[in-house]
XYZ file of C-alpha atoms in Angstrom:
293
model
C 0.000 0.000 0.000
C 2.792 2.400 0.894
C 4.573 1.589 -2.368
C 1.410 2.418 -4.345
C 1.056 5.758 -2.547
C 4.707 6.569 -3.217
C 4.268 5.685 -6.899
C 1.260 7.993 -7.148
C 3.217 10.807 -5.508
C 6.030 10.334 -8.033
C 3.699 10.082 -11.048
C 1.708 13.250 -10.374
C 4.594 15.692 -10.970
C 5.581 13.865 -14.164
C 1.998 13.974 -15.419
C 1.834 17.677 -14.648
C 5.089 18.266 -16.527
C 3.785 16.334 -19.542
C 0.520 18.302 -19.451
C 2.404 21.612 -19.370
C 4.643 20.504 -22.233
C 1.598 19.467 -24.281
C -0.078 22.826 -23.622
C 3.037 24.760 -24.667
C 3.421 22.752 -27.890
C -0.271 22.785 -28.854
C -1.679 26.004 -27.438
C -3.974 26.707 -30.369
C -5.377 23.160 -30.213
C -6.115 23.495 -26.495
C -7.648 26.935 -27.054
C -9.835 25.681 -29.900
C -10.878 22.573 -27.966
C -11.842 24.741 -24.966
C -13.994 27.019 -27.135
C -15.592 24.022 -28.833
C -16.342 22.441 -25.459
C -18.082 25.643 -24.337
C -20.122 25.824 -27.569
C -21.207 22.176 -27.364
C -22.008 22.473 -23.649
C -24.136 25.571 -24.236
C -26.030 23.812 -27.028
C -26.630 20.661 -24.975
C -27.652 22.608 -21.839
C -29.574 25.313 -23.699
C -32.885 24.351 -22.075
C -31.442 25.034 -18.630
C -29.241 28.017 -19.516
C -31.606 30.054 -21.682
C -33.982 32.296 -19.692
C -36.711 32.249 -22.378
C -38.276 29.870 -24.849
C -36.536 30.316 -28.229
C -39.800 30.431 -30.198
C -41.872 32.480 -27.753
C -43.254 35.590 -29.476
C -43.697 38.747 -27.369
C -44.567 41.605 -29.718
C -44.417 44.149 -26.904
C -40.669 43.407 -26.564
C -39.722 43.392 -30.242
C -36.287 44.683 -31.326
C -35.031 45.470 -27.838
C -31.308 46.239 -27.641
C -29.009 43.950 -25.606
C -29.408 44.581 -21.897
C -29.776 42.982 -18.498
C -33.124 41.359 -19.316
C -32.196 40.217 -22.815
C -28.442 39.677 -23.033
C -28.397 39.679 -26.838
C -31.559 41.660 -27.419
C -34.702 40.504 -29.201
C -35.694 40.078 -32.839
C -38.615 41.526 -34.812
C -41.034 39.103 -33.120
C -39.804 39.773 -29.594
C -37.979 36.436 -29.363
C -34.916 36.354 -27.115
C -31.815 36.111 -29.319
C -29.643 34.651 -26.555
C -32.040 31.717 -26.164
C -32.242 31.284 -29.922
C -28.453 31.274 -30.342
C -28.084 28.592 -27.668
C -30.839 26.398 -29.086
C -29.745 27.092 -32.666
C -26.382 25.533 -31.883
C -28.087 22.158 -31.558
C -29.270 22.058 -35.162
C -26.141 23.689 -36.593
C -23.798 21.272 -34.804
C -26.038 18.318 -35.695
C -26.036 19.294 -39.372
C -22.243 19.601 -39.424
C -21.765 16.278 -37.635
C -24.198 14.390 -39.877
C -22.663 15.824 -43.054
C -19.173 14.750 -41.980
C -20.350 11.284 -40.940
C -22.216 10.791 -44.226
C -19.192 11.867 -46.260
C -17.040 9.429 -44.256
C -19.500 6.563 -44.729
C -19.472 7.105 -48.496
C -15.945 8.361 -49.093
C -13.825 6.095 -46.873
C -14.880 2.768 -48.480
C -14.523 4.240 -51.980
C -11.043 5.606 -51.272
C -10.052 2.397 -49.486
C -11.031 0.126 -52.378
C -9.670 2.469 -55.069
C -6.290 2.913 -53.398
C -5.814 -0.737 -52.495
C -6.809 -2.437 -55.754
C -5.717 0.303 -58.168
C -5.984 -0.258 -61.899
C -9.409 -0.070 -63.505
C -11.163 -0.090 -60.137
C -9.242 2.986 -59.069
C -9.832 4.675 -62.417
C -13.594 4.044 -62.365
C -14.157 5.136 -58.757
C -12.031 8.264 -59.043
C -13.718 9.327 -62.280
C -17.079 9.022 -60.513
C -15.697 11.225 -57.733
C -14.433 13.692 -60.347
C -17.974 14.068 -61.701
C -19.124 15.313 -58.276
C -16.045 17.526 -57.909
C -16.806 19.198 -61.246
C -19.772 21.044 -59.738
C -19.257 24.356 -57.887
C -19.360 23.907 -54.079
C -23.017 24.865 -53.475
C -24.507 24.193 -56.925
C -24.743 20.406 -56.490
C -26.349 20.635 -53.003
C -28.872 23.148 -54.348
C -29.735 20.789 -57.221
C -30.148 17.829 -54.862
C -32.325 19.849 -52.484
C -34.439 20.961 -55.452
C -35.128 17.267 -56.107
C -35.663 16.256 -52.470
C -37.415 19.385 -51.249
C -36.158 21.985 -48.724
C -35.455 20.853 -45.163
C -32.711 20.063 -42.689
C -32.264 16.429 -43.676
C -32.365 17.256 -47.375
C -29.524 19.707 -46.727
C -27.585 17.039 -44.810
C -27.965 14.505 -47.633
C -27.103 17.070 -50.291
C -23.974 18.289 -48.504
C -22.849 14.771 -47.568
C -23.174 13.531 -51.143
C -21.289 16.544 -52.515
C -18.621 16.285 -49.784
C -17.578 12.634 -50.134
C -15.213 12.997 -53.173
C -12.709 14.976 -51.089
C -12.815 12.345 -48.355
C -12.410 9.562 -50.922
C -9.355 11.207 -52.475
C -7.680 11.771 -49.108
C -8.343 8.158 -48.137
C -7.045 6.905 -51.473
C -3.803 8.851 -51.099
C -3.231 7.424 -47.623
C -3.962 3.871 -48.797
C -1.531 4.214 -51.705
C 1.254 4.809 -49.183
C 0.167 2.126 -46.734
C -0.269 -0.676 -49.275
C 3.450 -0.562 -50.107
C 4.513 -1.159 -46.493
C 6.317 -4.381 -45.606
C 3.646 -5.597 -43.196
C 1.059 -5.550 -45.994
C 3.313 -7.768 -48.110
C 3.824 -10.031 -45.100
C 0.066 -10.310 -44.589
C -0.365 -11.386 -48.196
C 2.470 -13.886 -47.842
C 0.857 -15.691 -44.911
C -2.358 -16.057 -46.869
C -4.653 -13.329 -45.515
C -7.447 -12.401 -47.907
C -8.099 -8.921 -49.235
C -11.044 -8.171 -46.876
C -8.975 -9.099 -43.829
C -5.985 -7.036 -44.965
C -8.196 -4.041 -45.726
C -10.046 -4.072 -42.407
C -7.257 -5.154 -40.048
C -4.203 -3.465 -41.562
C -4.866 -0.916 -44.292
C -7.873 0.911 -42.835
C -6.517 1.590 -39.295
C -3.199 2.833 -40.657
C -4.786 5.136 -43.242
C -7.293 7.015 -41.092
C -5.048 9.737 -39.641
C -5.282 12.202 -42.577
C -9.004 11.463 -42.903
C -9.613 12.268 -39.221
C -7.685 15.523 -39.536
C -9.587 16.511 -42.679
C -12.926 15.567 -41.090
C -12.297 17.834 -38.099
C -11.754 20.772 -40.462
C -14.686 19.747 -42.684
C -16.932 19.813 -39.615
C -16.609 23.593 -39.439
C -17.077 24.082 -43.165
C -20.135 21.806 -43.087
C -21.701 24.007 -40.390
C -20.983 27.047 -42.550
C -22.422 25.378 -45.665
C -25.522 24.266 -43.764
C -26.033 27.815 -42.490
C -25.632 29.126 -46.048
C -28.350 26.799 -47.320
C -30.644 27.847 -44.468
C -29.891 31.489 -45.251
C -31.227 31.104 -48.810
C -34.237 29.095 -47.643
C -33.106 25.565 -48.577
C -32.042 24.243 -45.155
C -33.722 24.668 -41.798
C -37.173 26.229 -41.946
C -39.289 27.999 -39.347
C -40.206 27.293 -36.596
C -36.835 25.512 -36.324
C -34.056 27.528 -34.692
C -30.743 27.514 -36.586
C -27.952 30.057 -36.931
C -28.206 30.481 -40.708
C -31.981 30.854 -40.502
C -31.561 33.456 -37.751
C -29.189 35.421 -39.983
C -31.743 35.232 -42.804
C -34.519 36.511 -40.522
C -32.381 39.527 -39.599
C -31.943 40.787 -43.172
C -34.767 43.305 -42.839
C -33.663 44.720 -39.493
C -29.894 44.480 -39.156
C -29.070 47.938 -40.560
C -30.952 49.647 -37.722
C -30.760 46.824 -35.178
C -27.272 45.363 -35.494
C -27.649 42.742 -32.767
C -30.172 40.710 -34.772
C -27.444 39.658 -37.231
C -24.306 40.017 -35.122
C -24.834 37.247 -32.595
C -25.901 34.409 -34.953
C -23.015 35.331 -37.255
C -20.624 35.481 -34.312
C -21.759 32.027 -33.187
C -20.963 30.605 -36.632
C -17.610 32.414 -36.753
C -16.474 31.256 -33.300
C -17.536 27.642 -33.871
C -15.861 27.353 -37.283
C -12.705 29.014 -35.936
C -12.574 26.597 -32.982
C -12.992 23.585 -35.272
C -10.238 24.825 -37.579
C -7.881 25.234 -34.615
C -8.749 21.725 -33.434
C -8.148 20.370 -36.936
C -4.725 22.024 -37.172
C -3.855 20.716 -33.704
C -4.911 17.178 -34.574
C -2.721 17.309 -37.663
C 0.289 18.307 -35.571
C -0.449 15.666 -32.910
C -1.365 12.700 -35.127
C 1.061 13.422 -37.959
C 3.911 15.618 -36.672
C 5.827 15.346 -39.971
C 3.026 17.250 -41.699
C 2.684 19.863 -38.983
C 4.069 23.362 -38.996
C 7.449 23.910 -37.400
C 7.248 25.242 -33.882
C-alpha cells in the first residue's frame, strides 16, 4: 500500500510536466478545444441556460437592444436572441456532424477500395468522384435539395453527397502509401485475404489524414448548412438555426445590429474553434506534416 502511494506521488509531478509541455506545444489546439467544449455544452444545456423559450413571441418586446433582461436583445417578433443562439447551436452542430459522418461513410470505403486495388477499379471510382467535384461547391447541393425538397435532412444529404469525393481522395492517397509497407506484403504472404488485410491493416493505418480533414470539414459543413438555411433551402421555421436566424435579420440588421451580429458570431467562433482543433490534430497525429514550432 505504501509503495502504491509513493508511486502515485512520483507520477503526479511527471503527469503535470507532460501536461504543461503538451499545452506549450499545442496552445492553439487546447484553445480551440476549450472554445468548442463551451459551444457544445451551451447547445446541450440550452434548455437550462436560456432564460426564455426560443420560439416564444412577445410583440411588446420586439427589437429590444441587448441589456440585463435580454443579453443579446430581441428580434422583430420579440424572441430572445440569446435563447435562440443557444438552441440554434443544436441544429447547426447536428447538421455539421451528420454531413461529416455521411461523407465518411461514403468516401472512406470508396477511397479504401480504389487505393488498395488500383488499376481499372481505381480509375472508375475516381472518375465518378471527379464528376461530383466538377460542380461548384453549393450548386450540387442546391440541385439535390431541389429534387428532395427543402429541409434540414435534405440539406444534410445534399452536402454529404457533394462532400464525399474529397474524403475519398484523401483516403485513397493514404492507402496508396500504406499498401506498399512491408507488413502488408507479409500479410499477403501468410495467406490473408483482401477483406482481412483491408479491415485489419490498411484501414486503421490510413485514417489519420481522414480524421484531420474531417475535423476541419466539420466547421465548413456548419458554414455550408447555415448558407443553405440562409437562402431558404435548409432549416425552416419554426426551427431555430444560426443560418436561418441570420436570414430573418436581413430586414432589421441595418438599424438593429444585434439581430445579425450574434448568430453570425456564433458561426464564426464555432468554425474558428474547429479549424484550430483540426490544425492541432494534424500536428499531434502526424507531426511530420505539422508546422514547425
